[in-house]
mmCIF file of C-alpha atoms in Angstrom:
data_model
loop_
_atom_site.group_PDB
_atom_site.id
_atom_site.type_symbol
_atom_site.label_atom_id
_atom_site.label_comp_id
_atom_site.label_asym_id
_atom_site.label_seq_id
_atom_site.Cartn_x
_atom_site.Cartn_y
_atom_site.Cartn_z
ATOM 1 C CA UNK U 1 -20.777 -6.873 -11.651
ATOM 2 C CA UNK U 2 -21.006 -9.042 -8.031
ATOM 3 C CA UNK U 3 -17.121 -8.795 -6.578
ATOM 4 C CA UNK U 4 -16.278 -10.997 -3.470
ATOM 5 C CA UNK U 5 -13.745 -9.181 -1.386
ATOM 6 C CA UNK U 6 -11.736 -10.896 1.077
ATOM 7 C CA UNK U 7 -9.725 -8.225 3.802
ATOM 8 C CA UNK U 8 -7.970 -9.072 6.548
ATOM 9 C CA UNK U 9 -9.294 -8.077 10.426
ATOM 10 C CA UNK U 10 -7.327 -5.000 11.976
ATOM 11 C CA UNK U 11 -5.391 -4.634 8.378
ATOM 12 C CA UNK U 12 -2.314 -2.092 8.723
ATOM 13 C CA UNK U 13 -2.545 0.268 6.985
ATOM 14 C CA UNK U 14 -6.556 0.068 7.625
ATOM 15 C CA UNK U 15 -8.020 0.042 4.190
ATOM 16 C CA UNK U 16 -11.836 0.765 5.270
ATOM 17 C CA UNK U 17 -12.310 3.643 3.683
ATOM 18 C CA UNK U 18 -11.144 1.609 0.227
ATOM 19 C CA UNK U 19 -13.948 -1.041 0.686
ATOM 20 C CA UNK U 20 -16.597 1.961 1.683
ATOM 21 C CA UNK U 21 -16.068 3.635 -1.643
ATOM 22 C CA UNK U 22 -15.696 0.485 -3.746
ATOM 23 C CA UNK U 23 -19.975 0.024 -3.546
ATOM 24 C CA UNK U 24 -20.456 3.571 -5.988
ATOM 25 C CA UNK U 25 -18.878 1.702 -8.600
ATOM 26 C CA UNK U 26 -19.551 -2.204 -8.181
ATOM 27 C CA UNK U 27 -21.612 -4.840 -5.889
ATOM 28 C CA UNK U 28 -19.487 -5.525 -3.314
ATOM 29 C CA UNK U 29 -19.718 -8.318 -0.652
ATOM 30 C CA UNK U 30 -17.460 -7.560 1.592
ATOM 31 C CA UNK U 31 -15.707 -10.259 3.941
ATOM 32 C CA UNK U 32 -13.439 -9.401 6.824
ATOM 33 C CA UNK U 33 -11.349 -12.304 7.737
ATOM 34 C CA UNK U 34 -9.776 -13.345 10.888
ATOM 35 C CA UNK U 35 -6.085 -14.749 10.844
ATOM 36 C CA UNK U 36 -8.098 -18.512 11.424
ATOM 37 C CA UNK U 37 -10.222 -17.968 8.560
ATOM 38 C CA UNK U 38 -7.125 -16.097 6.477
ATOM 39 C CA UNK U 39 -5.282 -19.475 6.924
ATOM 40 C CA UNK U 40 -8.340 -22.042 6.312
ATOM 41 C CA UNK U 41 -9.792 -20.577 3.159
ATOM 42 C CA UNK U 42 -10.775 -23.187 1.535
ATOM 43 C CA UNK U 43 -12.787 -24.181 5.048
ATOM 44 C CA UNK U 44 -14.157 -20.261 4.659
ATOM 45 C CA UNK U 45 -15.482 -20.167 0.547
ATOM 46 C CA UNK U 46 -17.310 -23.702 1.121
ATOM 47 C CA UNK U 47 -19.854 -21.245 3.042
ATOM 48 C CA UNK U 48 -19.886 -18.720 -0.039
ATOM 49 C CA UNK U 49 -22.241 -18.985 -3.230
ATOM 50 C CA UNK U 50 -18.647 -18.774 -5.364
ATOM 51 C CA UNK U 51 -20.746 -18.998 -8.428
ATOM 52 C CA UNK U 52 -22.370 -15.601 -7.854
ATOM 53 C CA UNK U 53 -19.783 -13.650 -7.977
ATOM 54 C CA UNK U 54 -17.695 -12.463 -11.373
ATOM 55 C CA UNK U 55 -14.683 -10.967 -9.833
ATOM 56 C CA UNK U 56 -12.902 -12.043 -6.417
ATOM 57 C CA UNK U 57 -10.684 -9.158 -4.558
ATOM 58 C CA UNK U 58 -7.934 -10.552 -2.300
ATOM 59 C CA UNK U 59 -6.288 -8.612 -0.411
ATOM 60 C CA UNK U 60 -4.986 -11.013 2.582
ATOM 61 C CA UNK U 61 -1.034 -11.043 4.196
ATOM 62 C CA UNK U 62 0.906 -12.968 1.978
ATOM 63 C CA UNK U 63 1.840 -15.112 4.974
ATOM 64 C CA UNK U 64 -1.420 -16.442 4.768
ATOM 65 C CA UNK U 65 -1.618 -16.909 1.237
ATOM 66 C CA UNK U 66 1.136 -18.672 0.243
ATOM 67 C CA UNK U 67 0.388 -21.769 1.474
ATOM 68 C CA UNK U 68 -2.795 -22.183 -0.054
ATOM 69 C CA UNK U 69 -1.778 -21.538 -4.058
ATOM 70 C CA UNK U 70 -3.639 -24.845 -5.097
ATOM 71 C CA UNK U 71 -6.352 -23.735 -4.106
ATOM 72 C CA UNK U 72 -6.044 -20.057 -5.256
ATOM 73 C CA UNK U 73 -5.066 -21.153 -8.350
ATOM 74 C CA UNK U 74 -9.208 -22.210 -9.303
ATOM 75 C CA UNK U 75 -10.575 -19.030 -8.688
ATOM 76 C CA UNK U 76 -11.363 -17.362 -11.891
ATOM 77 C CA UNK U 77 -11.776 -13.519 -12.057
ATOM 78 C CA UNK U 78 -8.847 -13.272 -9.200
ATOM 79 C CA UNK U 79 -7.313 -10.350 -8.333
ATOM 80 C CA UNK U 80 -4.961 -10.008 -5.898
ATOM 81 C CA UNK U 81 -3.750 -6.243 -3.986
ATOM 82 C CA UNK U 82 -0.694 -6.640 -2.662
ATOM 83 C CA UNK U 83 1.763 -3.633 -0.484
ATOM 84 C CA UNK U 84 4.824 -5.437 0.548
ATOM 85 C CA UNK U 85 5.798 -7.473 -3.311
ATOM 86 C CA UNK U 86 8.433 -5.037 -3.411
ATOM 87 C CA UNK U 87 10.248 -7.877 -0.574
ATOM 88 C CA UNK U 88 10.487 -9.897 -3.615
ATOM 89 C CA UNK U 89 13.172 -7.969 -4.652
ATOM 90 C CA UNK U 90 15.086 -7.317 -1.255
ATOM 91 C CA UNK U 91 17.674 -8.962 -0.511
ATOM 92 C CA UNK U 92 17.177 -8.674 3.514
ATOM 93 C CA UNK U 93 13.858 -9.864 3.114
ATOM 94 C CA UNK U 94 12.824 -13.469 4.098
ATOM 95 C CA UNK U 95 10.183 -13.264 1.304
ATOM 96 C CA UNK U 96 12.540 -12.515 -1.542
ATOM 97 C CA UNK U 97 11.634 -14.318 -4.348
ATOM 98 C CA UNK U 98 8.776 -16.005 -2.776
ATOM 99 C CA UNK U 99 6.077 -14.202 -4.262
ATOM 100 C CA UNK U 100 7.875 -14.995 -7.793
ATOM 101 C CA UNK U 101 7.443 -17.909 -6.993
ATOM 102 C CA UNK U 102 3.529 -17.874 -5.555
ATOM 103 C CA UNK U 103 2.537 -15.796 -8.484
ATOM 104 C CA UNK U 104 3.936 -18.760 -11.010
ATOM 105 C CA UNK U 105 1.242 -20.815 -9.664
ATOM 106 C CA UNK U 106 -1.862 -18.608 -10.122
ATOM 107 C CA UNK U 107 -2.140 -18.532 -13.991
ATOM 108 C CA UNK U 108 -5.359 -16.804 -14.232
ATOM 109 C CA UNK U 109 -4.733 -14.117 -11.527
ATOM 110 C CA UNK U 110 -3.971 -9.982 -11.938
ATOM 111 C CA UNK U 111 -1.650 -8.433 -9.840
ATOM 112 C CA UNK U 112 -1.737 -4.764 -8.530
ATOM 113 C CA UNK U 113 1.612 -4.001 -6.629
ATOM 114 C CA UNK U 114 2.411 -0.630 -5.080
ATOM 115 C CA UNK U 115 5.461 0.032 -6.457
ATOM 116 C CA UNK U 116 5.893 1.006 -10.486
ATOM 117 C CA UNK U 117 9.252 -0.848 -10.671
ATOM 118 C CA UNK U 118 8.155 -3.274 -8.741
ATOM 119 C CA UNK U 119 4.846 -3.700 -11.153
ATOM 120 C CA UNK U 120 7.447 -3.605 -13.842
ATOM 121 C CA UNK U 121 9.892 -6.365 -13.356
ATOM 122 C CA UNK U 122 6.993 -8.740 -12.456
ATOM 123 C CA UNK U 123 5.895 -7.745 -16.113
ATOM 124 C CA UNK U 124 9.367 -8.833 -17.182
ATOM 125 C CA UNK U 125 8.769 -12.549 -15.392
ATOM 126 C CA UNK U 126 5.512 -12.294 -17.533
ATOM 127 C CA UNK U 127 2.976 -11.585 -14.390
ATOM 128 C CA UNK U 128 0.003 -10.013 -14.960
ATOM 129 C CA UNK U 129 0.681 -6.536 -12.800
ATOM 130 C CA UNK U 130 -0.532 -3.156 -12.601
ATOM 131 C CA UNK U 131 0.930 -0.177 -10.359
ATOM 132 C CA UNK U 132 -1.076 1.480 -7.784
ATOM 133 C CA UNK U 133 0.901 3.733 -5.181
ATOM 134 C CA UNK U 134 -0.546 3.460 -2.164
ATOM 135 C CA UNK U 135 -3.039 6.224 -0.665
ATOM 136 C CA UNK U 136 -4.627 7.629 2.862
ATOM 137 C CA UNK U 137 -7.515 7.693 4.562
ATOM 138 C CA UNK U 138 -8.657 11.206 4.218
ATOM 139 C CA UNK U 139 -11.633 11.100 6.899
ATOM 140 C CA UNK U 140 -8.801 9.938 9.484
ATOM 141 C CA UNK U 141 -5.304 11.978 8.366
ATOM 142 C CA UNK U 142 -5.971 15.528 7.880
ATOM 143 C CA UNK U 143 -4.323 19.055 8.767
ATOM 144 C CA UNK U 144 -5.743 19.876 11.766
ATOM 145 C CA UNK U 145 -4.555 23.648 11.456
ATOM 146 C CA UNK U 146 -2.271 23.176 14.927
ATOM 147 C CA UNK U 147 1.104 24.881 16.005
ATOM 148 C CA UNK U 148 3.942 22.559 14.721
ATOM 149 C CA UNK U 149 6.376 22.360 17.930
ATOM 150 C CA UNK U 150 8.515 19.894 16.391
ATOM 151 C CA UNK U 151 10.641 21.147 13.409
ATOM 152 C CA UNK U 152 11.910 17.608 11.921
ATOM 153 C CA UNK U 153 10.469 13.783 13.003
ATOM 154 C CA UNK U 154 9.591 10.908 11.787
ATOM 155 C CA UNK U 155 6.912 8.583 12.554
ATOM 156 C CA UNK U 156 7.545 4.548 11.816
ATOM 157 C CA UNK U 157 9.118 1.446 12.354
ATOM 158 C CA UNK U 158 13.389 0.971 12.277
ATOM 159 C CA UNK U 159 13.822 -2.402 14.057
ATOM 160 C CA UNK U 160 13.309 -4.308 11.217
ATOM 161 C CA UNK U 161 15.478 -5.740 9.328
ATOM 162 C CA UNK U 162 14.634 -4.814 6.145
ATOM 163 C CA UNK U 163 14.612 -1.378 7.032
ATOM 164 C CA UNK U 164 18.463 -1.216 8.119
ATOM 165 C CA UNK U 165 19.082 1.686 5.127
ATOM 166 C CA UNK U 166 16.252 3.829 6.864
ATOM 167 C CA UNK U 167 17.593 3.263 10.286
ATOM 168 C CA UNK U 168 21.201 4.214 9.393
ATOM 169 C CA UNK U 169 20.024 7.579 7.616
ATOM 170 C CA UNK U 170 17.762 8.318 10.133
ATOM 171 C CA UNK U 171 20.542 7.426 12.867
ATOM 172 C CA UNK U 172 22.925 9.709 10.713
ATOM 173 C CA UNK U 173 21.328 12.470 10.428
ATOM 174 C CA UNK U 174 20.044 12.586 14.124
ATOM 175 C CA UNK U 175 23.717 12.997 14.962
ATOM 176 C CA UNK U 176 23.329 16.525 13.011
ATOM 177 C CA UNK U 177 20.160 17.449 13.798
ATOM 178 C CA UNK U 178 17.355 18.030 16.226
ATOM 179 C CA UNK U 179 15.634 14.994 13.803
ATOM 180 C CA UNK U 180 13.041 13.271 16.563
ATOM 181 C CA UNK U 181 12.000 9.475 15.809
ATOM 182 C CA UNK U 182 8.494 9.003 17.147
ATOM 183 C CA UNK U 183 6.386 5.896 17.429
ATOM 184 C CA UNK U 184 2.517 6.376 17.832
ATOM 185 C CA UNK U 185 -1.048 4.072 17.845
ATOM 186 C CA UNK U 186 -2.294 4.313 14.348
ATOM 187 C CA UNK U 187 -5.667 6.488 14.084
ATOM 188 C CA UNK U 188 -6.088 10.197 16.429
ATOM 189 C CA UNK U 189 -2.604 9.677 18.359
ATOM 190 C CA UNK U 190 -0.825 9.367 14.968
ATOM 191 C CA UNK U 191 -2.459 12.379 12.863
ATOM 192 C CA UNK U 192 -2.163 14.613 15.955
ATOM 193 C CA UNK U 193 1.640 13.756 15.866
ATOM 194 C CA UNK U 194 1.860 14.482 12.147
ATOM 195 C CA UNK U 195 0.372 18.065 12.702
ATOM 196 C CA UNK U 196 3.131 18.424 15.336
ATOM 197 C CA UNK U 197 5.865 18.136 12.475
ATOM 198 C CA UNK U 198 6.953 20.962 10.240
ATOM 199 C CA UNK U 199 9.123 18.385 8.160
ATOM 200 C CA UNK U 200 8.697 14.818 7.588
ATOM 201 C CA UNK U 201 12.030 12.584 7.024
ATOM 202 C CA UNK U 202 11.180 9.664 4.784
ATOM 203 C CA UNK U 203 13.894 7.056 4.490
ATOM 204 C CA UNK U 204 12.151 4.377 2.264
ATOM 205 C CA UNK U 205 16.120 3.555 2.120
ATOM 206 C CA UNK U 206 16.386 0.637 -0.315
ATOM 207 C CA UNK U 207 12.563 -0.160 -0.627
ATOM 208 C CA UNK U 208 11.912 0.855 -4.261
ATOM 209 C CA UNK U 209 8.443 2.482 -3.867
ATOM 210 C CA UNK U 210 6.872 5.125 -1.607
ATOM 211 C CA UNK U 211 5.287 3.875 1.835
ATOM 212 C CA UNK U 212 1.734 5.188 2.972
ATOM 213 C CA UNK U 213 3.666 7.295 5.384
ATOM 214 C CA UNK U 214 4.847 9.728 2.536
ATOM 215 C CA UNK U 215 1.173 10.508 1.772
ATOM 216 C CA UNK U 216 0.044 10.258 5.080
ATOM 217 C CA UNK U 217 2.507 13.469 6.238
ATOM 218 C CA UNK U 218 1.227 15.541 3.184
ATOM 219 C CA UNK U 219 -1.889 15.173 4.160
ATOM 220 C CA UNK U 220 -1.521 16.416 7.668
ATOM 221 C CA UNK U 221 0.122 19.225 5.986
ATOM 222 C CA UNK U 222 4.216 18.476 6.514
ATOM 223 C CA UNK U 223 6.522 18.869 4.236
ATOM 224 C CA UNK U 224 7.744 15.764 3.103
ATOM 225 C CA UNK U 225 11.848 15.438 2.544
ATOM 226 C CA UNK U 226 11.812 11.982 0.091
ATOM 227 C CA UNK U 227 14.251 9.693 -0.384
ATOM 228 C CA UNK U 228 14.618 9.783 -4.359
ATOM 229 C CA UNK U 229 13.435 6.418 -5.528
ATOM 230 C CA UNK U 230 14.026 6.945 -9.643
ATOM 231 C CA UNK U 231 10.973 5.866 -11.438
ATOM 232 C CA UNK U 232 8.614 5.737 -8.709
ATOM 233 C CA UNK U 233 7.761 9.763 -8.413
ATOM 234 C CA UNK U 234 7.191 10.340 -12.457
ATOM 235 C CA UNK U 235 4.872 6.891 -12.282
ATOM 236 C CA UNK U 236 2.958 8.271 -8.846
ATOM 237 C CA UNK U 237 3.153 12.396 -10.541
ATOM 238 C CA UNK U 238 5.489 13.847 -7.144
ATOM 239 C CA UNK U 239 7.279 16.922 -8.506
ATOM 240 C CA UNK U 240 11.177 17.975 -6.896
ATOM 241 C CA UNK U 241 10.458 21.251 -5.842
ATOM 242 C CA UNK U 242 6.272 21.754 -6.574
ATOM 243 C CA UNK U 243 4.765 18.722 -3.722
ATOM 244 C CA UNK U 244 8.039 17.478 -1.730
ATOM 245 C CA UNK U 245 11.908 17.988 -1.730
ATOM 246 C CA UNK U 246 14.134 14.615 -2.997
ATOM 247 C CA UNK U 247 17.356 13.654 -1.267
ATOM 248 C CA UNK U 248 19.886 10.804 -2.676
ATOM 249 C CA UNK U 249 21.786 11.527 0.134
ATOM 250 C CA UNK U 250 22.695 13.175 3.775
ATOM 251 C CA UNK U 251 24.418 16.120 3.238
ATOM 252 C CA UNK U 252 21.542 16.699 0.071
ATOM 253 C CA UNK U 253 18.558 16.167 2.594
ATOM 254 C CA UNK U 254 20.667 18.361 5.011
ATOM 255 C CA UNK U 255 20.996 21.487 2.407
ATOM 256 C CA UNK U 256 17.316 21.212 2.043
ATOM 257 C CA UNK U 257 16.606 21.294 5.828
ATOM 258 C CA UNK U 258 19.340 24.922 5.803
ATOM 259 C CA UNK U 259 16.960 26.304 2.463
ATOM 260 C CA UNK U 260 14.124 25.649 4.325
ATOM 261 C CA UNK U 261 15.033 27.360 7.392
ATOM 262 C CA UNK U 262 16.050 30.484 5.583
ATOM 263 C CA UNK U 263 12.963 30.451 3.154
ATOM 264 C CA UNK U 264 10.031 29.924 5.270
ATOM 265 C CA UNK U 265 7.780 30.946 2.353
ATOM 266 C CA UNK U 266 9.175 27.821 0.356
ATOM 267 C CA UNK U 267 7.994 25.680 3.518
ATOM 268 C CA UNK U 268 4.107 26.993 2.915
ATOM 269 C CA UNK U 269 4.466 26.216 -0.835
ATOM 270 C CA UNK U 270 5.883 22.864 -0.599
ATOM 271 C CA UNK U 271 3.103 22.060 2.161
ATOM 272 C CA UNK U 272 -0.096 23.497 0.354
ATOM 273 C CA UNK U 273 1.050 21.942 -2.831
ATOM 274 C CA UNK U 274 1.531 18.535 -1.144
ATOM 275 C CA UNK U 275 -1.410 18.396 0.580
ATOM 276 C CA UNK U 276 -3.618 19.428 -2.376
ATOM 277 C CA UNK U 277 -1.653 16.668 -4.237
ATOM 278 C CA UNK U 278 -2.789 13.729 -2.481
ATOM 279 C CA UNK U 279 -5.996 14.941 -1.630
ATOM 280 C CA UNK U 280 -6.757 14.944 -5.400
ATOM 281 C CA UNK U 281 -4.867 12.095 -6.430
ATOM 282 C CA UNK U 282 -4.036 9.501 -3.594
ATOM 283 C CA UNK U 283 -6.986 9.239 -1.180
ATOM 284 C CA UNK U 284 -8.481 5.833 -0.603
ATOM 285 C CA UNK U 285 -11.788 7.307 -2.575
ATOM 286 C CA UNK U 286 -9.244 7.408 -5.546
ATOM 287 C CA UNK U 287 -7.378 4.166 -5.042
ATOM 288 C CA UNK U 288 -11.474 2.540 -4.822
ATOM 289 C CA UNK U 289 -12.212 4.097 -8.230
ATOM 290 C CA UNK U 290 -8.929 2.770 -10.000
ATOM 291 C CA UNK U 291 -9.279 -0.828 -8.724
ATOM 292 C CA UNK U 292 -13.066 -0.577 -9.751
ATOM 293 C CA UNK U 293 -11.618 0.347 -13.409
ATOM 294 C CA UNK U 294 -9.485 -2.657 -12.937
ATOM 295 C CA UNK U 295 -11.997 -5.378 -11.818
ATOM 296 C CA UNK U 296 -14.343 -4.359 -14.716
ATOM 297 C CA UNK U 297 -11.861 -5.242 -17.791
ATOM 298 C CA UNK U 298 -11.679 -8.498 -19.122
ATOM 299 C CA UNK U 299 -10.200 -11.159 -17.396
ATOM 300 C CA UNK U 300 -7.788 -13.853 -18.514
ATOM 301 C CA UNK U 301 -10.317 -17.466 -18.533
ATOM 302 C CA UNK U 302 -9.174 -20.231 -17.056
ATOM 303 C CA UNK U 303 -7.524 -23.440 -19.675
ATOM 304 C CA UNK U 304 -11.189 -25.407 -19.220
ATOM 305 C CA UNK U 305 -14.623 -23.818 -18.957
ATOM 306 C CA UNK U 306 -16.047 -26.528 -17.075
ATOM 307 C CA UNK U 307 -13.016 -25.819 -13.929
ATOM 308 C CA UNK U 308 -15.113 -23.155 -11.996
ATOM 309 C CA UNK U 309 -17.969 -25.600 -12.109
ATOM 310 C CA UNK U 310 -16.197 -28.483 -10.768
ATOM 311 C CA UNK U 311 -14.413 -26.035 -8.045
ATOM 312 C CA UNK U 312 -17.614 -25.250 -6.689
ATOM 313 C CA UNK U 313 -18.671 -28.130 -6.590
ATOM 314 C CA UNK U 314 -16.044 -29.412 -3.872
ATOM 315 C CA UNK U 315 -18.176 -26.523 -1.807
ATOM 316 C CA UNK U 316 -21.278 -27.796 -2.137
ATOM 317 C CA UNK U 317 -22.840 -28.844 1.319
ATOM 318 C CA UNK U 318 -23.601 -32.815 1.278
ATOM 319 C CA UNK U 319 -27.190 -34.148 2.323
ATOM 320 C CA UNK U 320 -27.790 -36.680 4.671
#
């Protein structure tokens, strides 16, 4: 099976390591886009042998894409990856209900979102959507072995607002304790800042699925203090107690920071466990095997064979 895959250039989180692995399993031409190109696509496939290909993997900012549903809308064999859907659903966000809305338009399109309640109440609007959490690149964000000098931190935005419930626990509880809010460059400068931490602080306050960032911090060996987020940790397999510690609240994240002081041992569990957890089950290598899975089952057709034919056909380059 011939996929197309459209990326974006200098993609955050950097999904590389997805599109390296994707090749074992299909024949991938992959396309890495510039924001010009991301916005003129239809300007971009009229270079492209559409025809050849049986699948089509977007995975563009939705910015880009949500202008251009018309034209989206043709392209049989569509499926779209999208991180940030769960803004559909949050009320800060300027995107709520936009995607809703984009999605209406693209009949023939599949949907994986990385959040299982998010995947779940696009089911419920009748969208086509799967749940993949979201993964790490292992060859980058590993546990370097290093002294960890810096007891509790967190690495990641706060200014936005759609993060306002992660900036006022992370506010809160620096108040109490020696917490340390760090900003880094992605790549070397941000794993060798993870392997400073003994015990990551995730706030995904409000957000309704687990950000890279969790899985990034197991990887580079922290222990990862989670904001409890219902559903989400039974759908990704995170265990209370086995990979991580859950918190609903301050003064619950704070009695697990005055446990884990007094049983260092439970530290070394919690940290081996997690990092073996996400190095079998939520590297990149993994997430390019389960989207392979997906691209190969049978795909909704579009309402008139003949459609892809004429689509193409508005590509074709004119003589003369």
């Amino acid at each position: 099976m011939r996929v197309l895959v459209l990326t974006a250039e200098a993609r955050v989180p950097d999904l590389s390591a997805v599109y390296q692995s994707l090749p074992r399993y299909l024949d991938i031409d992959l396309h890495v886009l510039g924001k010009a190109q991301q916005r003129q696509l239809r300007r971009y496939l009229a270079g492209l042998d559409l025809q050849s290909y049986q699948r089509i993997l977007l995975d563009l900012p939705f910015k880009h894409m949500v202008a251009q549903a018309t034209l989206l809308a043709r392209l049989p064999g569509l499926l779209i990856y999208e991180e940030d859907a769960c803004q559909n659903y949050l009320a800060t966000s300027k995107w709520q209900g936009a995607f809703s809305r984009f999605y209406r338009q693209l009949p023939a399109a599949r949907l994986v979102v990385t959040g299982a309640s998010v995947a779940q109440r696009l089911r419920s609007e009748g969208f086509d959507a799967l749940f993949m959490a979201k993964g790490y690149n292992p060859h980058l964000l590993f546990n370097e072995q290093q002294v960890r000098d810096i007891e509790l931190g967190f690495i990641g935005r706060t200014a936005s607002r759609d993060y306002a419930g992660r900036k006022a626990l992370l506010d809160s509880l620096a108040a109490l304790e020696p917490l340390q809010l760090l900003r880094t460059e992605p790549g070397a400068e941000y794993r060798h800042m993870l392997n400073r931490i003994r015990y990551f602080v995730s706030a995904d306050v409000g957000l309704g699925e687990y950000m890279a960032k969790n899985f990034e911090a197991m990887a580079c060996g922290c222990v990862l203090l989670a904001w409890r987020q219902g559903s989400e940790e039974e759908a990704i397999g995170l265990k209370h107690d086995e990979h991580l510690l859950l918190y609903s609240s301050l003064d619950e994240l704070r009695e697990h920071l005055a446990r884990l002081r007094r049983e260092p041992q439970l530290a070394e569990r919690l940290a081996r466990a997690g990092q073996a957890f996400v190095a079998s089950q939520l590297s990149h290598e993994q997430l390019a095997e389960r989207l392979a899975a997906v691209l190969q089952e049978p795909w909704p057709s579009l309402p008139v064979a003949s459609r892809w034919q004429r689509f193409c056909s508005l590509f074709k380059p004119r003589r003369g």
